[in-house]
Coordinates of C-alpha atoms in Angstrom, one line a residue:
M234 CA 84.0 59.6 89.3
W235 CA 83.6 62.3 92.0
V236 CA 80.8 64.0 94.0
T237 CA 80.0 67.5 95.0
T238 CA 77.3 68.9 97.3
P239 CA 75.4 70.9 97.1
D240 CA 76.8 72.9 94.2
S241 CA 77.1 71.6 90.7
Y242 CA 80.0 72.4 88.4
K243 CA 78.9 74.0 84.9
K244 CA 81.8 72.7 83.1
P245 CA 83.2 69.7 84.9
V246 CA 86.7 68.4 83.7
V247 CA 89.7 66.3 84.6
H248 CA 93.2 67.5 83.9
Y249 CA 95.8 65.0 83.9
G250 CA 99.6 64.4 82.9
H251 CA 102.7 62.7 84.1
F252 CA 103.9 65.6 86.1
P253 CA 102.0 67.7 88.5
S254 CA 103.2 70.9 86.8
Q255 CA 102.0 69.6 83.5
L256 CA 98.5 68.6 83.5
H257 CA 98.1 69.1 79.7
N258 CA 95.6 66.4 79.0
K259 CA 92.1 67.2 79.5
V260 CA 88.6 65.0 79.7
N261 CA 85.3 66.7 80.1
A262 CA 83.1 64.9 82.5
I263 CA 79.3 64.0 82.4
M264 CA 77.2 65.1 85.4
S265 CA 74.3 63.4 87.0
T266 CA 72.3 65.0 90.0
Y267 CA 71.0 63.2 93.0
D268 CA 68.8 63.8 96.1
A269 CA 68.8 61.4 98.9
G270 CA 65.7 63.1 100.1
H271 CA 65.3 61.4 103.5
I272 CA 68.6 62.8 104.8
G273 CA 68.7 65.8 102.5
F274 CA 71.9 64.9 100.8
K275 CA 71.7 66.5 97.3
G276 CA 74.5 67.2 94.9
G277 CA 76.2 66.3 91.6
T278 CA 77.9 63.0 90.5
Y279 CA 80.7 63.4 87.7
K280 CA 82.1 60.7 85.5
A281 CA 84.9 61.1 83.2
V282 CA 86.8 58.2 81.3
L283 CA 90.6 58.7 80.8
Q284 CA 91.5 56.5 77.7
N285 CA 94.9 55.4 76.3
L286 CA 96.8 55.4 79.5
E287 CA 100.3 54.2 79.5
P288 CA 100.9 51.1 81.3
G289 CA 102.7 51.4 84.6
K290 CA 103.0 55.1 84.3
R291 CA 102.1 57.3 87.1
Y292 CA 99.6 60.2 86.2
Y293 CA 98.8 63.1 88.3
Y294 CA 95.3 64.9 88.1
K295 CA 92.9 67.4 89.4
V296 CA 89.1 67.4 88.9
G297 CA 87.0 70.5 89.0
D298 CA 85.0 73.1 87.0
E299 CA 86.4 75.1 84.1
Q300 CA 83.9 77.9 84.5
S301 CA 84.5 78.8 87.9
L302 CA 88.1 77.6 88.0
T303 CA 87.5 75.5 91.2
Y304 CA 89.7 72.5 91.4
S305 CA 90.7 69.8 93.8
A306 CA 94.1 69.1 95.1
I307 CA 96.4 67.3 92.6
K308 CA 96.3 63.7 93.3
H309 CA 97.8 60.6 91.4
F310 CA 97.4 57.1 90.3
N311 CA 99.3 54.6 88.3
G312 CA 98.3 53.3 84.8
P313 CA 97.2 49.6 84.3
P314 CA 100.0 47.0 84.2
K315 CA 101.2 45.9 80.7
R316 CA 99.1 43.3 79.1
G317 CA 100.2 39.9 80.2
Q318 CA 102.4 41.1 83.0
Q319 CA 102.4 39.0 86.1
L320 CA 101.9 40.9 89.3
P321 CA 103.0 39.6 92.6
E322 CA 99.7 40.7 94.0
I323 CA 96.8 43.1 93.6
N324 CA 95.3 44.7 96.7
F325 CA 91.7 45.9 96.7
A326 CA 89.8 48.0 99.4
V327 CA 86.0 47.3 98.9
F328 CA 83.3 49.0 101.2
G329 CA 79.6 49.3 100.7
D330 CA 78.5 52.2 103.0
M331 CA 80.1 54.6 105.3
G332 CA 77.3 55.0 107.5
T333 CA 76.4 58.6 107.9
F334 CA 78.6 61.5 106.7
A335 CA 79.4 62.6 110.2
P336 CA 80.7 61.2 112.4
M337 CA 80.8 57.6 111.1
G338 CA 81.8 58.6 107.5
H339 CA 85.0 60.4 108.9
M340 CA 85.7 57.5 111.1
V341 CA 85.5 54.9 108.1
M342 CA 87.8 57.3 105.8
K343 CA 90.4 57.6 108.7
Q344 CA 90.4 53.8 108.8
I345 CA 90.9 53.3 105.2
V346 CA 93.7 55.8 105.1
R347 CA 95.3 54.0 108.1
D348 CA 95.1 50.7 106.2
N349 CA 96.3 52.1 102.9
L350 CA 99.3 53.5 104.6
A351 CA 100.0 50.2 106.3
K352 CA 99.5 48.3 103.0
P353 CA 98.8 50.3 99.8
V354 CA 95.9 49.2 97.6
D355 CA 95.9 49.2 93.9
F356 CA 92.1 49.8 93.5
V357 CA 89.2 51.2 95.7
F358 CA 85.7 50.0 95.3
L359 CA 82.9 52.1 97.0
T360 CA 79.8 50.0 96.1
G361 CA 77.3 52.4 98.1
D362 CA 76.7 55.8 99.2
I363 CA 77.1 57.5 95.8
A364 CA 75.2 54.7 94.2
Y365 CA 71.8 56.4 95.1
A366 CA 71.9 59.0 92.2
G367 CA 69.2 58.9 89.8
M368 CA 67.0 56.7 92.2
N369 CA 64.1 59.3 91.9
G370 CA 64.2 60.0 88.2
A371 CA 64.0 63.2 86.0
D372 CA 60.4 64.0 87.3
K373 CA 62.0 64.6 90.8
G374 CA 64.8 66.9 89.2
E375 CA 67.3 64.3 88.8
T376 CA 69.1 63.4 85.6

């Protein structure tokens, strides 16, 4: 999942693969719009599901728009562990709201980066902020 503001991508997509120079796999994303109204935060939320990932393998990816050829920087993640594999620990970062975008949101993100550098996390759950999409419904221009 990723968010853009204020522009919306026309053909949202995720390109991914095992090497940064070989992002040959592609998954189209589904877009929803949102408008937080009271603070004027409006944009698009995109969701794509990557299936049949190989356990324990590193994947590189970029998200973006195939129509405008606008893409994110290439990032990476690891596939899930093998079924039944015992892991020594799994580290989660869970947070619910970053406050405002600036300056509090920047401060929260800087702390998350510092924490991740000190002890890397396996999963990040953002339970708020981007969860407001669709609250107003289609009659308010949201899908």
